[in-house]
PDB file of C-alpha atoms in Angstrom:
ATOM      1  CA  UNK A  10      22.758 -12.221  -4.866  1.00  0.00           C
ATOM      2  CA  UNK A  11      21.447 -11.735  -1.307  1.00  0.00           C
ATOM      3  CA  UNK A  12      17.678 -10.467  -1.356  1.00  0.00           C
ATOM      4  CA  UNK A  13      17.731  -8.391   1.882  1.00  0.00           C
ATOM      5  CA  UNK A  14      21.505  -7.546   3.007  1.00  0.00           C
ATOM      6  CA  UNK A  15      22.795  -5.877   6.355  1.00  0.00           C
ATOM      7  CA  UNK A  16      25.914  -4.386   7.287  1.00  0.00           C
ATOM      8  CA  UNK A  17      27.633  -5.093   9.268  1.00  0.00           C
ATOM      9  CA  UNK A  18      26.805  -8.540  10.358  1.00  0.00           C
ATOM     10  CA  UNK A  19      28.858  -8.152  13.547  1.00  0.00           C
ATOM     11  CA  UNK A  20      29.107  -4.734  16.109  1.00  0.00           C
ATOM     12  CA  UNK A  21      31.110  -4.623  19.065  1.00  0.00           C
ATOM     13  CA  UNK A  22      31.073  -1.121  20.453  1.00  0.00           C
ATOM     14  CA  UNK A  23      31.406   0.780  23.802  1.00  0.00           C
ATOM     15  CA  UNK A  24      28.606   2.185  25.650  1.00  0.00           C
ATOM     16  CA  UNK A  25      27.988   6.043  24.764  1.00  0.00           C
ATOM     17  CA  UNK A  26      29.126   5.316  21.217  1.00  0.00           C
ATOM     18  CA  UNK A  27      27.320   5.913  18.274  1.00  0.00           C
ATOM     19  CA  UNK A  28      26.365   3.462  15.369  1.00  0.00           C
ATOM     20  CA  UNK A  29      24.548   2.529  12.366  1.00  0.00           C
ATOM     21  CA  UNK A  30      23.536  -0.387  10.397  1.00  0.00           C
ATOM     22  CA  UNK A  31      22.659  -0.263   6.960  1.00  0.00           C
ATOM     23  CA  UNK A  32      19.995  -2.662   4.907  1.00  0.00           C
ATOM     24  CA  UNK A  33      19.495  -2.802   1.449  1.00  0.00           C
ATOM     25  CA  UNK A  34      16.766  -5.041  -0.323  1.00  0.00           C
ATOM     26  CA  UNK A  35      16.943  -5.685  -4.642  1.00  0.00           C
ATOM     27  CA  UNK A  36      13.542  -7.405  -4.380  1.00  0.00           C
ATOM     28  CA  UNK A  37      11.537  -4.031  -5.333  1.00  0.00           C
ATOM     29  CA  UNK A  38       9.492  -4.554  -2.322  1.00  0.00           C
ATOM     30  CA  UNK A  39       7.573  -1.071  -1.235  1.00  0.00           C
ATOM     31  CA  UNK A  40       8.206  -1.723   2.514  1.00  0.00           C
ATOM     32  CA  UNK A  41      11.085  -2.626   4.964  1.00  0.00           C
ATOM     33  CA  UNK A  42      11.144  -3.106   8.520  1.00  0.00           C
ATOM     34  CA  UNK A  43      13.802  -3.069  11.479  1.00  0.00           C
ATOM     35  CA  UNK A  44      13.031  -5.850  14.244  1.00  0.00           C
ATOM     36  CA  UNK A  45      14.960  -6.197  17.626  1.00  0.00           C
ATOM     37  CA  UNK A  46      15.550  -9.743  18.695  1.00  0.00           C
ATOM     38  CA  UNK A  47      16.643  -9.776  22.263  1.00  0.00           C
ATOM     39  CA  UNK A  48      18.903 -12.757  23.691  1.00  0.00           C
ATOM     40  CA  UNK A  49      15.849 -15.072  24.682  1.00  0.00           C
ATOM     41  CA  UNK A  50      15.022 -14.988  20.665  1.00  0.00           C
ATOM     42  CA  UNK A  51      11.849 -12.706  21.386  1.00  0.00           C
ATOM     43  CA  UNK A  52      11.074 -10.586  18.191  1.00  0.00           C
ATOM     44  CA  UNK A  53       9.628  -7.406  18.346  1.00  0.00           C
ATOM     45  CA  UNK A  54       8.749  -4.506  15.457  1.00  0.00           C
ATOM     46  CA  UNK A  55      10.629  -1.426  15.911  1.00  0.00           C
ATOM     47  CA  UNK A  56       9.911   0.627  12.772  1.00  0.00           C
ATOM     48  CA  UNK A  57       8.175   0.110   9.251  1.00  0.00           C
ATOM     49  CA  UNK A  58       8.696   2.145   6.216  1.00  0.00           C
ATOM     50  CA  UNK A  59       6.707   1.972   3.084  1.00  0.00           C
ATOM     51  CA  UNK A  60       8.014   4.182   0.030  1.00  0.00           C
ATOM     52  CA  UNK A  61      10.207   6.404   2.597  1.00  0.00           C
ATOM     53  CA  UNK A  62       7.214   6.991   4.637  1.00  0.00           C
ATOM     54  CA  UNK A  63       7.507   5.890   8.325  1.00  0.00           C
ATOM     55  CA  UNK A  64       4.084   3.714   8.656  1.00  0.00           C
ATOM     56  CA  UNK A  65       5.064   2.100  12.135  1.00  0.00           C
ATOM     57  CA  UNK A  66       7.002   3.617  15.195  1.00  0.00           C
ATOM     58  CA  UNK A  67       6.652   1.348  18.137  1.00  0.00           C
ATOM     59  CA  UNK A  68       7.639   2.352  21.545  1.00  0.00           C
ATOM     60  CA  UNK A  69      11.443   2.409  20.896  1.00  0.00           C
ATOM     61  CA  UNK A  70      13.854   5.274  22.528  1.00  0.00           C
ATOM     62  CA  UNK A  71      14.595   8.280  20.584  1.00  0.00           C
ATOM     63  CA  UNK A  72      18.041   7.429  20.372  1.00  0.00           C
ATOM     64  CA  UNK A  73      17.265   4.716  17.781  1.00  0.00           C
ATOM     65  CA  UNK A  74      16.606   6.509  14.432  1.00  0.00           C
ATOM     66  CA  UNK A  75      15.885   5.275  11.287  1.00  0.00           C
ATOM     67  CA  UNK A  76      16.338   6.521   7.730  1.00  0.00           C
ATOM     68  CA  UNK A  77      15.021   5.461   4.443  1.00  0.00           C
ATOM     69  CA  UNK A  78      16.800   7.509   1.911  1.00  0.00           C
ATOM     70  CA  UNK A  79      14.529   5.482  -1.004  1.00  0.00           C
ATOM     71  CA  UNK A  80      12.496   2.393  -0.840  1.00  0.00           C
ATOM     72  CA  UNK A  81      15.640  -0.188  -1.264  1.00  0.00           C
ATOM     73  CA  UNK A  82      17.310   1.267   1.538  1.00  0.00           C
ATOM     74  CA  UNK A  83      16.500   1.373   5.254  1.00  0.00           C
ATOM     75  CA  UNK A  84      19.008   2.296   7.910  1.00  0.00           C
ATOM     76  CA  UNK A  85      19.181   2.276  11.462  1.00  0.00           C
ATOM     77  CA  UNK A  86      21.083   5.079  13.869  1.00  0.00           C
ATOM     78  CA  UNK A  87      21.422   4.190  17.263  1.00  0.00           C
ATOM     79  CA  UNK A  88      22.907   7.323  19.603  1.00  0.00           C
ATOM     80  CA  UNK A  89      24.535   6.714  23.037  1.00  0.00           C
ATOM     81  CA  UNK A  90      24.222   2.878  22.751  1.00  0.00           C
ATOM     82  CA  UNK A  91      23.399   1.246  26.344  1.00  0.00           C
ATOM     83  CA  UNK A  92      24.020  -2.556  27.193  1.00  0.00           C
ATOM     84  CA  UNK A  93      20.403  -3.141  26.936  1.00  0.00           C
ATOM     85  CA  UNK A  94      20.943  -2.489  23.382  1.00  0.00           C
ATOM     86  CA  UNK A  95      22.445  -5.511  22.886  1.00  0.00           C
ATOM     87  CA  UNK A  96      20.655  -8.052  20.575  1.00  0.00           C
ATOM     88  CA  UNK A  97      20.621  -9.056  16.786  1.00  0.00           C
ATOM     89  CA  UNK A  98      18.564  -6.315  14.846  1.00  0.00           C
ATOM     90  CA  UNK A  99      16.749  -7.590  11.359  1.00  0.00           C
ATOM     91  CA  UNK A 100      15.990  -5.692   8.731  1.00  0.00           C
ATOM     92  CA  UNK A 101      12.950  -6.961   6.310  1.00  0.00           C
ATOM     93  CA  UNK A 102      11.163  -6.158   3.522  1.00  0.00           C
ATOM     94  CA  UNK A 103       7.688  -7.117   1.993  1.00  0.00           C
ATOM     95  CA  UNK A 104       5.475  -5.866  -0.863  1.00  0.00           C
ATOM     96  CA  UNK A 105       2.484  -4.582   1.037  1.00  0.00           C
ATOM     97  CA  UNK A 106       1.315  -1.146  -0.540  1.00  0.00           C
ATOM     98  CA  UNK A 107       1.155  -0.321   2.828  1.00  0.00           C
ATOM     99  CA  UNK A 108      -1.255  -3.185   4.097  1.00  0.00           C
ATOM    100  CA  UNK A 109       0.084  -6.465   5.252  1.00  0.00           C
ATOM    101  CA  UNK A 110      -1.895  -8.406   3.565  1.00  0.00           C
ATOM    102  CA  UNK A 111       0.399 -11.007   2.869  1.00  0.00           C
ATOM    103  CA  UNK A 112       2.707 -11.263   5.731  1.00  0.00           C
ATOM    104  CA  UNK A 113       5.478 -12.694   3.795  1.00  0.00           C
ATOM    105  CA  UNK A 114       8.686 -10.902   5.256  1.00  0.00           C
ATOM    106  CA  UNK A 115      12.147 -11.250   3.653  1.00  0.00           C
ATOM    107  CA  UNK A 116      14.527 -11.185   6.434  1.00  0.00           C
ATOM    108  CA  UNK A 117      18.597 -10.198   6.028  1.00  0.00           C
ATOM    109  CA  UNK A 118      20.938 -12.308   8.198  1.00  0.00           C
ATOM    110  CA  UNK A 119      20.840  -9.703  10.985  1.00  0.00           C
ATOM    111  CA  UNK A 120      23.447  -8.001  12.634  1.00  0.00           C
ATOM    112  CA  UNK A 121      24.493  -8.597  16.043  1.00  0.00           C
ATOM    113  CA  UNK A 122      25.222  -5.819  18.149  1.00  0.00           C
ATOM    114  CA  UNK A 123      27.369  -6.071  21.498  1.00  0.00           C
ATOM    115  CA  UNK A 124      27.682  -3.026  23.592  1.00  0.00           C
ATOM    116  CA  UNK A 125      30.451  -3.580  26.155  1.00  0.00           C
TER     117      UNK A 125
ATOM    118  CA  UNK B  20      -4.978  -6.568  20.168  1.00  0.00           C
ATOM    119  CA  UNK B  21      -3.556  -9.330  18.690  1.00  0.00           C
ATOM    120  CA  UNK B  22      -1.007 -12.174  19.877  1.00  0.00           C
ATOM    121  CA  UNK B  23       0.261 -15.186  19.845  1.00  0.00           C
ATOM    122  CA  UNK B  24       1.271 -18.152  22.049  1.00  0.00           C
ATOM    123  CA  UNK B  25       3.732 -20.645  21.679  1.00  0.00           C
ATOM    124  CA  UNK B  26       3.303 -23.788  23.829  1.00  0.00           C
ATOM    125  CA  UNK B  27       6.720 -25.320  24.715  1.00  0.00           C
ATOM    126  CA  UNK B  28      10.054 -23.214  24.027  1.00  0.00           C
ATOM    127  CA  UNK B  29      11.821 -26.657  23.285  1.00  0.00           C
ATOM    128  CA  UNK B  30      10.406 -29.702  21.888  1.00  0.00           C
ATOM    129  CA  UNK B  31      12.634 -32.548  20.860  1.00  0.00           C
ATOM    130  CA  UNK B  32      11.599 -35.456  18.523  1.00  0.00           C
ATOM    131  CA  UNK B  33      13.704 -38.561  17.065  1.00  0.00           C
ATOM    132  CA  UNK B  34      14.583 -38.412  13.562  1.00  0.00           C
ATOM    133  CA  UNK B  35      11.338 -39.785  11.449  1.00  0.00           C
ATOM    134  CA  UNK B  36       8.999 -38.857  14.042  1.00  0.00           C
ATOM    135  CA  UNK B  37       5.983 -36.651  13.896  1.00  0.00           C
ATOM    136  CA  UNK B  38       6.590 -33.144  14.217  1.00  0.00           C
ATOM    137  CA  UNK B  39       3.887 -31.181  16.202  1.00  0.00           C
ATOM    138  CA  UNK B  40       5.069 -27.555  17.313  1.00  0.00           C
ATOM    139  CA  UNK B  41       1.541 -25.547  19.070  1.00  0.00           C
ATOM    140  CA  UNK B  42       0.372 -21.872  18.520  1.00  0.00           C
ATOM    141  CA  UNK B  43      -2.651 -20.478  19.791  1.00  0.00           C
ATOM    142  CA  UNK B  44      -3.846 -16.926  18.321  1.00  0.00           C
ATOM    143  CA  UNK B  45      -5.854 -14.111  19.953  1.00  0.00           C
ATOM    144  CA  UNK B  46      -7.226 -11.967  17.528  1.00  0.00           C
ATOM    145  CA  UNK B  47     -10.607  -9.731  17.417  1.00  0.00           C
ATOM    146  CA  UNK B  48     -10.477  -9.620  13.693  1.00  0.00           C
ATOM    147  CA  UNK B  49      -9.997 -12.523  11.353  1.00  0.00           C
ATOM    148  CA  UNK B  50      -6.473 -13.203  11.463  1.00  0.00           C
ATOM    149  CA  UNK B  51      -3.829 -14.138   9.053  1.00  0.00           C
ATOM    150  CA  UNK B  52      -1.631 -16.425  10.625  1.00  0.00           C
ATOM    151  CA  UNK B  53       2.010 -17.599   9.708  1.00  0.00           C
ATOM    152  CA  UNK B  54       4.901 -19.815  10.401  1.00  0.00           C
ATOM    153  CA  UNK B  55       8.692 -18.730  10.046  1.00  0.00           C
ATOM    154  CA  UNK B  56      11.571 -20.735  10.449  1.00  0.00           C
ATOM    155  CA  UNK B  57      14.826 -19.653  11.654  1.00  0.00           C
ATOM    156  CA  UNK B  58      18.069 -21.443  11.376  1.00  0.00           C
ATOM    157  CA  UNK B  59      21.264 -20.914  13.592  1.00  0.00           C
ATOM    158  CA  UNK B  60      22.870 -17.367  12.543  1.00  0.00           C
ATOM    159  CA  UNK B  61      20.250 -16.580   9.808  1.00  0.00           C
ATOM    160  CA  UNK B  62      17.627 -14.531   9.093  1.00  0.00           C
ATOM    161  CA  UNK B  63      13.589 -15.988   9.427  1.00  0.00           C
ATOM    162  CA  UNK B  64      12.091 -17.355   6.305  1.00  0.00           C
ATOM    163  CA  UNK B  65       8.510 -18.075   5.781  1.00  0.00           C
ATOM    164  CA  UNK B  66       7.206 -21.575   6.025  1.00  0.00           C
ATOM    165  CA  UNK B  67       3.729 -21.286   5.421  1.00  0.00           C
ATOM    166  CA  UNK B  68       0.838 -18.729   5.987  1.00  0.00           C
ATOM    167  CA  UNK B  69      -3.015 -18.565   6.283  1.00  0.00           C
ATOM    168  CA  UNK B  70      -4.920 -15.981   4.645  1.00  0.00           C
ATOM    169  CA  UNK B  71      -8.424 -17.062   4.870  1.00  0.00           C
ATOM    170  CA  UNK B  72      -8.609 -19.463   2.172  1.00  0.00           C
ATOM    171  CA  UNK B  73      -8.072 -23.542   3.031  1.00  0.00           C
ATOM    172  CA  UNK B  74      -7.614 -24.101   6.522  1.00  0.00           C
ATOM    173  CA  UNK B  75      -5.153 -26.674   5.924  1.00  0.00           C
ATOM    174  CA  UNK B  76      -2.222 -24.907   4.612  1.00  0.00           C
ATOM    175  CA  UNK B  77       0.765 -26.624   3.120  1.00  0.00           C
ATOM    176  CA  UNK B  78       4.198 -25.229   3.429  1.00  0.00           C
ATOM    177  CA  UNK B  79       7.912 -26.135   2.134  1.00  0.00           C
ATOM    178  CA  UNK B  80       9.728 -29.230   3.293  1.00  0.00           C
ATOM    179  CA  UNK B  81       6.247 -31.116   3.767  1.00  0.00           C
ATOM    180  CA  UNK B  82       5.357 -28.898   6.864  1.00  0.00           C
ATOM    181  CA  UNK B  83       1.684 -28.201   7.185  1.00  0.00           C
ATOM    182  CA  UNK B  84      -0.924 -26.505   9.633  1.00  0.00           C
ATOM    183  CA  UNK B  85      -4.475 -26.481  10.270  1.00  0.00           C
ATOM    184  CA  UNK B  86      -6.095 -23.279  11.136  1.00  0.00           C
ATOM    185  CA  UNK B  87      -9.076 -24.217  13.992  1.00  0.00           C
ATOM    186  CA  UNK B  88     -11.148 -21.249  14.662  1.00  0.00           C
ATOM    187  CA  UNK B  89     -13.058 -22.993  17.296  1.00  0.00           C
ATOM    188  CA  UNK B  90      -9.777 -23.910  18.843  1.00  0.00           C
ATOM    189  CA  UNK B  91      -8.273 -20.661  17.935  1.00  0.00           C
ATOM    190  CA  UNK B  92      -4.873 -22.842  17.079  1.00  0.00           C
ATOM    191  CA  UNK B  93      -2.411 -23.108  14.005  1.00  0.00           C
ATOM    192  CA  UNK B  94      -0.392 -25.945  14.996  1.00  0.00           C
ATOM    193  CA  UNK B  95       2.135 -26.891  12.559  1.00  0.00           C
ATOM    194  CA  UNK B  96       3.081 -30.515  11.875  1.00  0.00           C
ATOM    195  CA  UNK B  97       5.588 -32.784   9.839  1.00  0.00           C
ATOM    196  CA  UNK B  98       4.893 -36.378   9.414  1.00  0.00           C
ATOM    197  CA  UNK B  99       8.343 -37.367   9.516  1.00  0.00           C
ATOM    198  CA  UNK B 100      11.087 -35.336  11.172  1.00  0.00           C
ATOM    199  CA  UNK B 101      14.738 -35.087   9.465  1.00  0.00           C
ATOM    200  CA  UNK B 102      17.923 -33.739  11.188  1.00  0.00           C
ATOM    201  CA  UNK B 103      17.768 -30.626   9.013  1.00  0.00           C
ATOM    202  CA  UNK B 104      14.681 -29.335  10.446  1.00  0.00           C
ATOM    203  CA  UNK B 105      16.494 -28.590  13.763  1.00  0.00           C
ATOM    204  CA  UNK B 106      15.939 -24.474  14.017  1.00  0.00           C
ATOM    205  CA  UNK B 107      13.950 -22.215  15.965  1.00  0.00           C
ATOM    206  CA  UNK B 108      10.267 -21.928  15.107  1.00  0.00           C
ATOM    207  CA  UNK B 109       8.068 -19.089  15.057  1.00  0.00           C
ATOM    208  CA  UNK B 110       4.290 -18.365  14.924  1.00  0.00           C
ATOM    209  CA  UNK B 111       3.146 -14.779  13.719  1.00  0.00           C
ATOM    210  CA  UNK B 112      -0.363 -12.996  13.198  1.00  0.00           C
ATOM    211  CA  UNK B 113      -1.516 -10.100  11.785  1.00  0.00           C
ATOM    212  CA  UNK B 114      -4.522  -8.388  10.250  1.00  0.00           C
ATOM    213  CA  UNK B 115      -7.424  -5.728  10.509  1.00  0.00           C
ATOM    214  CA  UNK B 116      -6.193  -2.541  10.792  1.00  0.00           C
ATOM    215  CA  UNK B 117      -2.822  -3.725  12.209  1.00  0.00           C
ATOM    216  CA  UNK B 118      -0.274  -3.765   9.509  1.00  0.00           C
ATOM    217  CA  UNK B 119       2.287  -5.498  11.552  1.00  0.00           C
ATOM    218  CA  UNK B 120       3.303  -9.274  12.262  1.00  0.00           C
ATOM    219  CA  UNK B 121       3.180 -10.134  15.389  1.00  0.00           C
ATOM    220  CA  UNK B 122       5.496 -13.127  16.592  1.00  0.00           C
ATOM    221  CA  UNK B 123       5.265 -15.767  19.189  1.00  0.00           C
ATOM    222  CA  UNK B 124       8.264 -16.336  21.782  1.00  0.00           C
ATOM    223  CA  UNK B 125       9.239 -19.238  19.544  1.00  0.00           C
ATOM    224  CA  UNK B 126      10.049 -22.960  20.046  1.00  0.00           C
ATOM    225  CA  UNK B 127      13.304 -24.627  19.227  1.00  0.00           C
ATOM    226  CA  UNK B 128      13.298 -28.188  17.686  1.00  0.00           C
ATOM    227  CA  UNK B 129      15.839 -30.428  18.468  1.00  0.00           C
ATOM    228  CA  UNK B 130      16.006 -33.552  16.240  1.00  0.00           C
ATOM    229  CA  UNK B 131      17.652 -36.495  17.740  1.00  0.00           C
ATOM    230  CA  UNK B 132      19.405 -39.546  15.640  1.00  0.00           C
TER     231      UNK B 132
END
């Protein structure tokens, strides 16, 4: 039973399209994250939600919009896709109660987005 | 601001040899430090973490790391490399008012037979 699951695993699309990536965790955690990993494997946090409340919002274009309908789900919607959006997007979760005391993040397997 | 620097983007060792992956951190507050491993086409998983308890931390698969405040280092070691250790390894830091994990640029470990 997968702890943090993301769909789709692969996404190939044209520039200008809108796409969504979904994430669900069944660990009962209160905090979820989106990270972007570029072609050089560099990992950068994009967003974090704690109990459906946005607590981290890094310098990310407005075209990226996270949505958390409940604490077990965090989706990422991307408008007007650009070539530079091509990357692997990782969802993660942790039990923090809003503070990163443990740092133990549980990651999904990633969603590889390719923009043509 | 917090940051970590991983020295060496690629490290190659022979099977059975010592593994040493280097990480130096910068933090204005007592840091929490972590090592994560990423196997091909998978997400990251926690190897070990330092959260101000014992300075020598043991993790999964015989990996360990030592927190050295005087050297601002948190190097990862394993006495004997196994082929299955081949993966990307990330050092990370968090702490203080920030509630996010900052990752280093990663070190790709290759294990030669």
